[in-house]
């Protein structure tokens, strides 16, 4: 058993408990860790020589990164047929340890305890902040890089080791809501001004020791353990508190559309907890936490957004070749994408040679970094030094000879195979023979484009999404001849710029666009059928899609839709299935309703381009039918068209790993994150039901819903996708 916690008592009677998980760069809490902490707290409380306790971390720059998710997996496993009781009991044991720290040996009259201070050398997240919240005073190092907070909600759970109850009682429900409901993280100074921690200091360990020696009995009684405690901002039945809860409830439902169980459960825990004494509130929190942990959505979100996202970022699918870190990247084309790729590369400290047809165009692309950093400076997110550092890494040019020192090229010129081929050949005349050439094309086959290269094994697709600086997913596409070093180079580059990669094989629209286009098309098809447009849009949002299909076309523009439709039709010939969609799209284009950029599309826009209501002129051409489908029917059409493409991509070998299919769907196009992604959603539905539903949809609406052989096969055996294709690490919670 590894020793995560150690205790040392000094001559003055301060017991320092140091958390230092062996072999990890940041502390993570395990079952053994809890047991050790519990034992050492008992020891220090019982030792008469100990006057006060300081809990700190042995890691440079951090207190703890969170909980080992296997803790919950173990609790669930131990429960056998009754996981709920086992999880609830496990959580209550954690509460007992933290409550012991908080009460620190005091009796019912708050007499006789020992002061316990917590020292945060830096980052303190999740359980790594819930433990400090149970201590009597929190001292943080003045470390602006540190992140402090409770980000659990971002992965589909909520702070369930007392963080929810303690923070809402400490700050009041209203002030706690950005930290609990949005998972907002703060640096130490901001955390102090928000009331999350007590002190920011140069030498927090020394200050904490001094504090425990000087603390008075009243200093160690938490407000909620003192007589007459009132929740800041008012408890639920107080007039002010009432308004808070009404507002919070509306906000949660508005933001989550009711599909994220964690936010609602957390709000219930805060509301119900506020009505009862503290220890009962912890029990309520534990019940809601158990409820969330047992919801399949939470397990799926943790699996995709935490475990698998991290695994992919760490190179789960990286070929075993030596380090391919990028030193100098050549970006070709300084348009919208090229400028964004330049920005994220320079921000990661990579030298960039940005080339366009004219020096002026290249400089314009470079100026994007300057204006982005200026905005950051105005919002105090960046500094003039950081701006200068980024700009000093970028060389804008129209001279191919400047690309000579590049070890990676990312091409983002016009979407025209001829232009791309010409540029590729010119570049290869100048770069060294080891240089990897990547294209950012969104529609052209990589294998075809690679023909322009003399060394096609060094040719690859690196597909960014727009806007590059915001979108976290990067799709890496292997052409037929692409070699392993090119894949490793692309993955190392994506890691340097801190994005999440998926690696797919070459096929029309790769993975993300392949799935999102049918979603848009299904929405448009329904318009043509007379389905109420508001029903289409709301059905999408109520099932967790960030944008309805019609809003999405408006954002990406109708003319892009026309362009893609024409190109796809030319490539597919008679097999082209989307005539009904084109009718609507071409008509919209003829009407000049090109989307948001034209301030007219499926929606109306005001003069400033702000989206208004759905355009009522649509009904004149496509009247709303008397009989409308049910909400679920519309939702199933919109989701099944996407997930069936994902299944086909897997069946055809375009996707090689369902983890990439799920993570890529959420980060790439916002596929209902609560579901954990398309494959997780099919697993939640159950493959037998999913296959049956395909048959019904196919009969009602056509072959695009035909059940893929793979899903049929799995449905017959009742097998889940993660059962058959899951990677070594399974869902932990
Ligand atoms: P853009 O029109 O904004 O920029 C293209 C740039 O390439 C222009 O600055 C142009 O001057 C330059 N260029 C054209 N020919 C050149 C040449 N021969 N030599 C040097 N520079 C040349 O286009 P964009 O939206 O940035 O798209 C670029 C590429 O990225 C395309 O392949 C596109 O399919 C792909 N892509 C676009 C998006 C998107 O949302 N816009 C998303 C993913 C991928």
XYZ file of C-alpha atoms and ligand atoms in Angstrom:
777
model
C 0.000 0.000 0.000
C 1.397 3.383 -0.944
C 1.788 5.961 1.791
C -0.134 9.030 0.570
C -0.295 10.889 3.877
C 2.424 11.370 6.513
C 2.380 13.159 9.852
C 5.095 15.112 11.593
C 4.741 17.049 14.818
C 7.128 19.903 15.576
C 8.416 21.196 18.893
C 5.699 23.840 19.096
C 2.969 21.230 18.893
C 1.863 21.678 15.286
C 1.130 18.395 13.555
C 1.702 18.712 9.820
C -0.096 16.150 7.712
C 1.402 16.079 4.224
C -0.430 14.611 1.263
C 1.948 13.275 -1.351
C 0.591 10.493 -3.558
C 3.647 8.561 -4.771
C 4.235 8.454 -8.511
C 1.715 11.173 -9.400
C 2.430 14.747 -10.381
C -0.734 15.812 -8.549
C -2.428 14.239 -5.558
C -5.516 12.134 -6.205
C -7.682 10.711 -3.473
C -8.019 6.943 -3.261
C -9.774 4.658 -0.776
C -6.437 4.013 0.955
C -5.791 7.759 0.997
C -9.023 8.387 2.864
C -8.193 5.673 5.372
C -4.722 7.100 5.971
C -6.013 10.648 6.364
C -8.631 9.404 8.816
C -6.048 7.534 10.889
C -3.643 10.474 11.019
C -6.385 12.916 11.997
C -7.371 10.552 14.823
C -3.754 10.321 15.870
C -3.199 14.080 15.895
C -6.468 14.785 17.701
C -5.646 12.207 20.352
C -2.055 13.343 20.887
C -1.921 15.751 23.788
C 1.323 17.248 22.515
C -0.524 18.437 19.392
C -2.053 21.906 19.689
C -3.094 22.324 16.091
C -2.992 20.586 12.736
C -1.903 21.797 9.314
C -2.904 19.797 6.288
C -0.710 20.439 3.246
C 0.580 18.874 0.063
C 4.014 17.605 -0.827
C 3.507 18.530 -4.475
C 4.992 21.631 -5.933
C 2.270 23.961 -7.155
C -0.776 21.920 -6.223
C -2.806 20.564 -3.340
C -4.843 17.940 -5.182
C -6.405 17.349 -8.573
C -9.441 15.384 -7.418
C -10.710 11.938 -6.673
C -9.564 8.713 -8.253
C -12.736 7.719 -10.053
C -12.127 4.115 -9.126
C -13.226 4.984 -5.593
C -16.806 5.212 -6.763
C -16.438 2.268 -9.127
C -15.269 0.193 -6.158
C -18.199 1.309 -3.999
C -20.547 0.324 -6.791
C -18.858 -3.041 -7.294
C -18.906 -3.803 -3.595
C -22.650 -3.283 -3.625
C -23.326 -6.213 -5.992
C -27.082 -6.197 -6.616
C -27.611 -3.155 -4.440
C -25.100 -0.559 -5.652
C -27.176 2.346 -4.330
C -26.815 1.321 -0.684
C -23.130 0.642 -1.090
C -22.443 3.980 -2.807
C -24.525 5.844 -0.228
C -22.683 4.154 2.637
C -19.319 4.894 1.015
C -20.199 8.565 0.607
C -21.386 8.744 4.216
C -18.017 7.367 5.320
C -16.280 10.173 3.429
C -18.643 12.664 5.075
C -17.739 11.216 8.454
C -14.001 11.774 7.856
C -14.471 15.333 6.657
C -16.930 16.071 9.451
C -14.361 14.769 11.924
C -11.858 17.285 10.548
C -14.442 20.044 10.778
C -15.481 19.228 14.338
C -11.844 18.499 15.315
C -12.721 16.957 18.635
C -15.240 19.599 19.774
C -18.147 18.526 21.955
C -21.806 19.454 21.420
C -21.181 22.834 23.002
C -18.331 23.575 20.608
C -15.763 23.152 23.336
C -12.375 21.492 23.202
C -11.398 21.115 19.552
C -8.066 21.638 17.852
C -7.578 24.143 15.032
C -7.012 22.596 11.606
C -5.714 24.771 8.783
C -5.253 23.768 5.179
C -2.414 24.922 2.937
C -2.839 25.027 -0.812
C 0.512 25.361 -2.584
C -1.520 25.681 -5.777
C -4.311 23.934 -7.661
C -7.079 22.439 -5.543
C -9.909 20.798 -7.452
C -12.876 18.629 -6.586
C -12.218 16.600 -3.448
C -8.968 18.604 -3.352
C -11.087 21.618 -2.470
C -13.817 19.820 -0.517
C -11.270 18.724 2.096
C -9.999 22.306 2.612
C -13.617 23.449 2.913
C -13.966 21.157 5.917
C -10.879 22.719 7.587
C -11.094 25.829 9.739
C -8.963 28.141 7.648
C -7.567 27.910 4.113
C -4.208 29.454 3.209
C -3.126 29.507 -0.435
C 0.216 30.331 -1.975
C 0.263 33.409 -4.176
C 0.395 31.290 -7.293
C -1.550 32.896 -10.164
C -1.403 29.667 -12.173
C -3.296 27.752 -9.490
C -6.917 26.810 -10.111
C -9.245 26.438 -7.184
C -12.781 25.152 -7.379
C -15.315 22.405 -7.843
C -15.495 21.453 -11.535
C -17.528 18.248 -11.023
C -20.575 19.559 -12.868
C -18.514 19.733 -16.070
C -18.304 15.957 -16.187
C -21.877 15.249 -15.209
C -21.684 14.876 -11.426
C -21.645 17.414 -8.577
C -19.453 17.951 -5.527
C -20.617 15.078 -3.366
C -18.126 15.085 -0.494
C -19.780 17.962 1.310
C -18.625 20.619 -1.172
C -22.171 21.385 -2.254
C -23.511 21.755 1.268
C -20.476 23.586 2.680
C -20.045 26.071 -0.133
C -23.723 26.973 -0.284
C -23.757 27.520 3.482
C -20.519 29.453 3.402
C -21.394 31.830 0.552
C -25.162 31.537 0.245
C -26.899 29.797 -2.638
C -26.691 32.794 -4.971
C -22.978 33.507 -4.503
C -22.116 29.806 -4.615
C -23.989 29.159 -7.829
C -21.222 30.047 -10.359
C -18.847 27.721 -8.503
C -21.332 24.894 -8.088
C -23.550 25.138 -11.153
C -20.964 26.280 -13.677
C -17.864 24.707 -12.128
C -16.130 28.099 -12.203
C -12.453 27.920 -11.200
C -10.509 30.813 -9.666
C -6.901 31.710 -9.041
C -6.008 32.212 -5.359
C -6.592 35.980 -5.315
C -9.988 35.684 -6.970
C -10.822 32.733 -4.724
C -10.089 34.893 -1.717
C -12.182 37.819 -2.873
C -15.066 35.433 -3.627
C -14.797 34.014 -0.113
C -13.755 30.520 -1.181
C -10.489 30.680 0.779
C -9.240 32.843 3.640
C -5.650 33.907 2.971
C -3.243 34.286 0.064
C 0.315 34.491 1.262
C 3.976 34.238 0.349
C 4.575 31.503 2.885
C 1.243 29.816 3.521
C 2.742 26.941 5.517
C 4.359 29.275 8.052
C 1.232 31.427 8.231
C -0.984 28.391 8.723
C 1.242 27.120 11.552
C 1.168 30.520 13.215
C -2.605 30.641 12.840
C -3.289 27.247 14.431
C -1.135 28.209 17.402
C -2.974 31.499 17.850
C -6.536 30.426 16.984
C -9.215 31.050 19.582
C -11.961 28.491 20.321
C -14.453 30.625 18.367
C -12.184 30.600 15.278
C -12.694 26.918 14.774
C -16.469 26.788 14.955
C -18.008 26.831 11.510
C -20.872 29.329 11.123
C -23.317 26.436 10.567
C -22.240 24.812 13.818
C -22.694 28.051 15.787
C -25.991 29.052 17.370
C -28.294 31.183 15.302
C -26.697 30.367 11.920
C -28.541 31.869 8.977
C -27.714 31.067 5.396
C -26.183 34.107 3.649
C -28.712 35.526 1.206
C -31.529 33.706 2.986
C -32.733 30.117 3.265
C -35.417 28.951 0.821
C -38.392 30.254 2.862
C -36.821 33.613 3.546
C -38.162 36.190 1.044
C -34.687 36.887 -0.425
C -33.710 33.226 -0.430
C -36.992 32.346 -2.079
C -36.130 34.600 -5.010
C -32.679 33.019 -5.277
C -34.116 29.546 -5.544
C -36.819 30.556 -7.990
C -34.140 32.166 -10.161
C -31.647 29.326 -9.793
C -34.251 26.734 -10.622
C -35.281 28.617 -13.757
C -31.640 29.105 -14.720
C -30.806 25.428 -14.274
C -33.791 24.318 -16.303
C -33.113 26.946 -18.952
C -29.479 25.957 -19.289
C -29.808 22.210 -19.002
C -33.226 21.816 -20.614
C -33.767 19.152 -18.009
C -31.369 16.684 -19.628
C -28.453 16.986 -17.198
C -29.380 15.130 -14.031
C -26.477 16.515 -11.994
C -27.392 20.208 -12.023
C -30.960 19.521 -10.977
C -29.925 17.048 -8.304
C -27.370 19.488 -6.929
C -29.927 22.259 -6.742
C -32.272 19.903 -4.907
C -29.477 19.018 -2.489
C -28.849 22.714 -1.792
C -32.549 23.557 -1.448
C -33.535 20.619 0.716
C -30.281 20.824 2.664
C -30.926 24.466 3.511
C -34.114 23.501 5.349
C -32.485 21.110 7.810
C -29.525 20.954 10.219
C -26.059 20.512 8.726
C -25.608 16.779 9.332
C -28.983 16.009 7.809
C -28.051 18.217 4.861
C -24.977 16.062 4.269
C -27.179 12.993 4.247
C -29.460 14.629 1.688
C -26.448 15.580 -0.420
C -25.284 11.944 -0.254
C -28.689 10.688 -1.394
C -28.769 13.016 -4.405
C -25.163 12.208 -5.193
C -25.952 8.490 -5.171
C -28.905 9.188 -7.424
C -26.676 11.019 -9.919
C -23.931 8.409 -9.824
C -26.440 5.733 -10.678
C -27.841 7.682 -13.611
C -26.415 6.240 -16.852
C -25.940 9.772 -18.187
C -23.441 10.567 -15.435
C -21.373 7.439 -16.028
C -21.396 8.107 -19.761
C -20.357 11.739 -19.325
C -17.541 10.822 -16.952
C -16.368 8.148 -19.334
C -16.319 10.413 -22.406
C -15.589 13.843 -20.998
C -13.108 12.845 -18.343
C -11.529 9.422 -18.717
C -11.509 8.987 -22.481
C -10.934 12.623 -23.381
C -7.867 12.596 -21.187
C -6.693 9.258 -22.568
C -6.914 10.599 -26.128
C -5.103 13.791 -25.156
C -2.347 11.740 -23.590
C -1.859 9.813 -26.819
C -3.964 6.652 -26.383
C -3.868 6.129 -30.135
C -0.388 7.479 -30.825
C 1.848 5.123 -32.804
C 4.999 4.105 -30.988
C 7.510 6.414 -32.665
C 9.937 8.873 -31.034
C 8.873 12.351 -29.934
C 7.650 14.455 -32.853
C 7.141 17.763 -31.072
C 6.821 20.650 -33.511
C 9.402 23.448 -33.446
C 8.385 25.489 -36.455
C 5.076 25.169 -38.245
C 4.465 26.614 -41.670
C 0.855 27.736 -42.093
C -0.253 28.162 -45.689
C -3.121 30.542 -46.258
C -3.719 33.340 -43.795
C -7.516 33.319 -44.082
C -9.967 32.526 -41.331
C -8.528 29.088 -40.537
C -4.867 29.885 -41.176
C -5.031 32.908 -38.880
C -6.597 30.807 -36.124
C -4.070 27.974 -36.492
C -1.284 30.579 -36.317
C -2.760 32.037 -33.140
C -3.065 28.745 -31.249
C 0.391 27.624 -32.364
C 2.115 30.841 -31.302
C 0.255 30.767 -27.982
C 1.710 27.300 -27.434
C 5.205 28.687 -28.010
C 5.660 27.206 -31.491
C 7.379 29.310 -34.151
C 5.095 29.998 -37.098
C 5.839 30.961 -40.672
C 2.545 32.251 -42.049
C 2.415 32.367 -45.833
C -0.199 33.818 -48.164
C -0.283 35.001 -51.753
C 0.771 38.497 -50.752
C 2.693 39.839 -47.800
C -0.291 42.036 -47.054
C -2.625 39.042 -46.768
C -0.109 37.230 -44.545
C 0.248 40.273 -42.299
C -3.520 40.480 -42.031
C -3.538 36.901 -40.788
C -0.849 37.711 -38.245
C -2.845 40.733 -37.076
C -5.541 38.308 -35.930
C -3.222 37.145 -33.164
C -2.561 40.767 -32.180
C -6.252 41.637 -31.980
C -7.073 38.414 -30.123
C -4.390 39.192 -27.542
C -5.600 42.804 -27.280
C -9.048 41.547 -26.382
C -7.432 39.247 -23.813
C -5.496 42.171 -22.331
C -8.667 44.241 -22.092
C -10.317 41.382 -20.202
C -7.211 40.886 -18.060
C -6.764 37.380 -19.454
C -3.477 38.221 -21.177
C -0.598 40.630 -20.727
C 1.270 42.875 -23.196
C 4.311 40.632 -22.620
C 2.352 37.563 -23.673
C 1.146 39.388 -26.755
C 4.695 40.393 -27.701
C 5.931 36.867 -27.069
C 3.254 35.388 -29.335
C 3.814 37.940 -32.108
C 7.579 37.506 -31.986
C 7.079 33.850 -32.909
C 5.147 34.635 -36.103
C 6.796 35.486 -39.421
C 4.347 36.669 -42.054
C 5.577 36.149 -45.600
C 4.769 35.495 -49.250
C 8.111 33.824 -49.867
C 8.162 30.008 -49.931
C 11.896 29.989 -49.185
C 11.041 31.110 -45.643
C 9.422 27.720 -45.034
C 12.804 25.978 -45.232
C 13.153 25.396 -41.478
C 9.605 24.089 -40.874
C 9.137 20.584 -39.519
C 5.345 20.667 -40.024
C 3.233 22.393 -42.654
C -0.485 22.997 -42.179
C -2.128 24.022 -45.397
C -5.322 26.109 -45.207
C -5.620 27.688 -48.657
C -8.805 27.734 -50.756
C -10.805 24.520 -50.891
C -9.708 23.738 -54.455
C -7.710 20.586 -55.280
C -5.746 22.396 -58.014
C -4.679 25.247 -55.741
C -3.826 22.772 -52.998
C -1.740 20.589 -55.340
C 0.162 23.593 -56.645
C 0.917 24.858 -53.160
C 1.964 21.394 -51.953
C 4.494 21.022 -54.738
C 5.939 24.494 -54.204
C 6.350 23.854 -50.490
C 8.077 20.532 -51.000
C 10.735 22.274 -53.094
C 11.767 24.233 -50.019
C 11.258 22.150 -46.877
C 13.586 19.469 -45.521
C 12.836 15.846 -46.318
C 11.584 15.076 -42.792
C 8.892 17.743 -42.885
C 5.330 16.464 -42.446
C 2.685 18.048 -44.664
C -0.853 18.398 -43.312
C -3.940 19.739 -45.000
C -6.869 21.351 -43.208
C -9.334 20.496 -45.958
C -12.864 19.829 -44.776
C -14.177 18.005 -47.816
C -11.383 16.812 -50.141
C -10.118 13.213 -49.816
C -6.659 13.117 -48.212
C -5.559 10.174 -50.338
C -6.219 12.211 -53.504
C -4.481 15.335 -52.215
C -1.480 13.229 -51.152
C -0.857 12.447 -54.820
C 0.656 15.914 -55.201
C 3.333 14.996 -52.673
C 6.504 13.118 -53.581
C 6.436 11.497 -50.131
C 2.765 10.637 -49.515
C 3.575 8.714 -46.341
C 4.398 12.139 -44.858
C 1.059 13.584 -45.945
C -1.902 13.757 -43.519
C -5.097 15.644 -42.734
C -5.286 17.855 -39.653
C -8.834 19.150 -39.627
C -9.555 22.067 -37.321
C -12.994 23.385 -36.550
C -13.974 27.014 -36.643
C -13.269 29.173 -34.661
C -9.942 27.424 -34.139
C -9.166 29.086 -30.812
C -12.481 27.981 -29.311
C -13.091 24.541 -30.748
C -11.326 21.837 -28.764
C -11.508 18.983 -31.249
C -8.976 18.324 -34.007
C -9.671 15.529 -36.447
C -6.551 13.817 -37.753
C -7.149 11.995 -41.003
C -4.990 9.224 -42.329
C -4.909 8.917 -46.102
C -4.197 5.460 -47.532
C -0.439 6.086 -47.791
C -0.092 8.081 -44.539
C 2.685 6.666 -42.360
C 2.937 6.363 -38.592
C 5.409 9.233 -38.144
C 2.948 11.630 -39.761
C 0.243 10.447 -37.327
C 2.577 10.878 -34.352
C 3.596 14.342 -35.577
C -0.035 15.422 -35.904
C -0.843 14.052 -32.434
C 2.169 15.707 -30.849
C 1.222 19.019 -32.476
C -2.359 18.762 -31.204
C -1.029 17.992 -27.751
C 1.258 21.040 -27.866
C -1.662 23.314 -28.697
C -3.702 21.596 -25.949
C -6.584 20.335 -28.008
C -8.233 16.924 -28.129
C -7.408 14.721 -31.126
C -9.267 11.915 -32.798
C -7.614 9.867 -35.545
C -9.830 8.628 -38.366
C -9.423 7.101 -41.784
C -10.083 8.926 -45.005
C -13.713 8.947 -46.195
C -16.200 11.508 -47.430
C -16.560 14.249 -44.792
C -14.280 12.271 -42.438
C -16.180 11.806 -39.165
C -17.643 14.978 -37.687
C -19.071 16.522 -40.839
C -20.306 13.132 -41.948
C -22.581 13.003 -38.899
C -23.595 16.635 -38.583
C -24.692 17.122 -42.194
C -27.459 14.472 -41.897
C -28.649 16.242 -38.715
C -29.055 19.509 -40.595
C -30.627 17.709 -43.521
C -33.147 15.894 -41.328
C -34.275 19.221 -39.896
C -34.701 20.675 -43.367
C -36.500 17.550 -44.578
C -39.019 17.983 -41.790
C -39.651 21.586 -42.869
C -40.471 20.265 -46.335
C -42.840 17.703 -44.772
C -44.728 20.408 -42.906
C -43.384 19.792 -39.408
C -43.676 22.971 -37.340
C -40.175 24.600 -37.459
C -40.383 25.595 -33.786
C -41.056 21.950 -32.916
C -37.944 20.892 -34.856
C -35.727 23.466 -33.182
C -37.046 22.959 -29.669
C -36.999 19.180 -29.957
C -33.288 19.395 -30.797
C -32.506 21.690 -27.904
C -34.611 19.719 -25.457
C -32.579 16.640 -26.261
C -29.370 18.517 -25.550
C -28.166 19.677 -28.979
C -26.607 23.124 -28.608
C -28.267 24.449 -31.761
C -31.366 23.347 -33.617
C -30.672 22.171 -37.186
C -32.212 25.265 -38.731
C -30.187 27.619 -36.583
C -27.102 25.610 -37.461
C -27.700 26.091 -41.215
C -28.154 29.797 -40.621
C -24.849 29.921 -38.761
C -22.898 27.961 -41.362
C -24.803 29.664 -44.219
C -27.202 28.397 -46.813
C -24.749 28.951 -49.664
C -22.259 26.584 -48.037
C -25.131 24.077 -47.901
C -25.772 24.623 -51.619
C -22.062 24.176 -52.391
C -21.777 20.955 -50.389
C -25.019 19.598 -51.880
C -23.811 20.223 -55.429
C -20.393 18.688 -54.821
C -21.886 15.661 -53.063
C -24.416 15.134 -55.826
C -21.684 15.319 -58.464
C -19.655 12.726 -56.571
C -22.536 10.347 -55.795
C -24.565 10.555 -58.988
C -27.820 8.570 -58.897
C -27.181 7.340 -55.384
C -27.571 10.897 -54.046
C -30.361 10.733 -51.451
C -31.002 14.341 -50.490
C -33.135 15.798 -53.292
C -35.916 16.767 -50.867
C -33.455 18.722 -48.767
C -31.945 20.512 -51.736
C -35.341 21.755 -52.849
C -35.672 23.740 -49.625
C -32.035 24.850 -49.515
C -31.918 26.003 -53.138
C -35.195 27.862 -52.702
C -33.875 29.608 -49.597
C -30.746 30.588 -51.539
C -32.908 31.976 -54.388
C -34.871 34.005 -51.843
C -31.573 35.495 -50.654
C -32.054 33.970 -47.211
C -28.441 32.894 -46.850
C -28.357 32.745 -43.081
C -27.014 34.898 -40.317
C -24.425 36.637 -42.495
C -27.257 37.925 -44.741
C -29.367 38.736 -41.663
C -32.023 36.477 -43.173
C -32.330 32.716 -43.073
C -34.619 30.211 -41.392
C -34.657 32.849 -38.677
C -35.157 36.601 -38.910
C -32.358 38.880 -37.668
C -32.355 42.478 -36.544
C -30.117 45.178 -38.057
C -27.275 44.225 -35.793
C -27.506 40.594 -36.830
C -29.155 39.413 -33.613
C -31.323 36.364 -34.114
C -35.064 36.936 -33.722
C -37.944 34.537 -34.307
C -38.250 31.863 -36.956
C -39.033 33.387 -40.354
C -42.786 33.254 -40.910
C -42.359 33.415 -44.701
C -41.321 29.761 -44.604
C -44.911 28.689 -44.004
C -46.107 30.251 -47.274
C -43.918 27.846 -49.228
C -43.932 24.925 -46.781
C -47.253 25.047 -44.916
C -47.366 23.535 -41.470
C -49.258 20.230 -41.545
C -52.347 19.739 -39.383
C -51.012 16.575 -37.791
C -47.718 17.073 -36.020
C -45.349 14.321 -34.851
C -44.632 13.811 -31.170
C -41.618 15.467 -29.553
C -39.894 12.099 -29.121
C -40.461 11.189 -32.753
C -38.744 14.395 -33.897
C -35.925 13.876 -31.402
C -35.363 10.318 -32.498
C -35.189 11.351 -36.140
C -32.650 14.052 -35.312
C -30.466 11.835 -33.131
C -30.714 8.582 -35.054
C -29.573 10.167 -38.339
C -26.384 11.203 -36.555
C -25.680 8.088 -34.537
C -26.345 5.781 -37.468
C -23.659 7.643 -39.429
C -21.334 7.121 -36.477
C -22.130 3.389 -36.463
C -21.548 3.196 -40.216
C -18.245 5.055 -39.784
C -17.245 2.401 -37.251
C -18.485 -0.432 -39.457
C -16.502 0.911 -42.419
C -13.350 1.375 -40.388
C -13.365 5.184 -40.705
C -13.556 5.259 -36.926
C -11.190 2.845 -35.252
C -12.103 3.561 -31.664
C -15.574 4.277 -30.259
C -14.010 6.475 -27.596
C -12.957 8.804 -30.392
C -16.443 8.562 -31.872
C -18.011 9.692 -28.601
C -15.490 12.320 -27.540
C -15.255 13.693 -31.089
C -19.032 14.020 -31.349
C -19.362 16.039 -28.164
C -16.370 18.310 -28.751
C -16.726 18.543 -32.525
C -20.392 19.326 -32.987
C -21.873 19.348 -29.511
C -23.719 16.043 -29.802
C -25.984 15.874 -26.707
C -23.188 15.845 -24.103
C -25.436 14.367 -21.400
C -25.506 11.137 -23.433
C -21.727 10.686 -23.470
C -21.790 10.615 -27.300
C -23.482 8.553 -30.038
C -22.212 5.124 -28.931
C -22.925 5.823 -25.291
C -26.416 6.943 -26.234
C -27.067 3.691 -28.103
C -25.820 1.809 -25.041
C -28.159 3.818 -22.803
C -31.077 3.001 -25.114
C -29.952 -0.615 -25.298
C -28.955 -2.043 -28.664
C -32.069 -4.276 -28.998
C -34.367 -1.262 -28.655
C -32.114 0.888 -30.863
C -32.251 -1.726 -33.638
C -36.032 -1.998 -33.323
C -36.384 1.782 -33.441
C -34.276 1.898 -36.622
C -36.694 -0.491 -38.282
C -39.655 1.679 -37.338
C -37.962 4.879 -38.502
C -36.771 3.243 -41.729
C -40.291 2.102 -42.515
C -41.738 5.524 -41.796
C -39.064 7.779 -43.312
C -36.741 5.802 -45.562
C -33.548 3.872 -45.882
C -31.318 6.414 -44.217
C -32.566 4.908 -40.961
C -31.888 1.302 -42.033
C -30.309 -0.588 -39.182
C -26.588 -1.174 -39.869
C -25.594 -4.852 -39.763
C -23.320 -4.193 -36.808
C -26.096 -2.708 -34.692
C -28.474 -5.492 -35.743
C -25.950 -8.074 -34.682
C -25.303 -6.405 -31.358
C -29.019 -5.916 -30.778
C -29.640 -9.631 -31.263
C -27.136 -10.425 -28.541
C -28.152 -7.489 -26.380
C -24.512 -6.420 -26.427
C -23.438 -2.817 -25.768
C -20.862 -0.887 -27.778
C -18.624 -0.373 -24.773
C -18.974 -4.035 -23.929
C -17.720 -5.042 -27.354
C -15.396 -2.192 -28.279
C -14.604 -0.544 -24.954
C -11.000 0.230 -24.211
C -9.151 -1.031 -21.139
C -10.379 1.760 -18.860
C -14.092 1.381 -18.331
C -16.524 3.937 -16.963
C -15.505 4.517 -13.427
C -18.531 6.116 -11.924
P -10.301 31.603 -46.447
O -10.846 31.901 -47.798
O -10.685 32.442 -45.303
O -8.698 31.629 -46.522
C -7.948 31.037 -47.530
C -6.650 31.797 -47.631
O -5.768 31.093 -48.492
C -6.792 33.197 -48.175
O -6.166 34.130 -47.323
C -6.081 33.121 -49.522
O -5.448 34.342 -49.885
C -5.078 32.041 -49.261
N -4.596 31.405 -50.495
C -5.331 30.997 -51.540
N -4.531 30.479 -52.477
C -3.268 30.576 -52.019
C -1.998 30.223 -52.556
N -1.898 29.672 -53.754
N -0.910 30.437 -51.800
C -1.009 31.005 -50.583
N -2.184 31.375 -50.049
C -3.302 31.155 -50.753
O -10.630 30.075 -46.189
P -10.748 29.312 -44.784
O -12.152 29.355 -44.336
O -9.674 29.763 -43.897
O -10.476 27.804 -45.242
C -9.204 27.347 -45.576
C -9.196 25.834 -45.632
O -9.641 25.333 -44.387
C -10.092 25.217 -46.674
O -9.492 24.053 -47.156
C -11.352 24.876 -45.887
O -12.076 23.812 -46.447
C -10.751 24.449 -44.588
N -11.648 24.530 -43.439
C -12.476 25.586 -43.282
C -13.291 25.652 -42.177
C -14.219 26.816 -41.975
O -15.115 26.736 -41.132
N -14.029 27.907 -42.679
C -13.272 24.623 -41.216
C -12.391 23.564 -41.395
C -11.590 23.527 -42.503
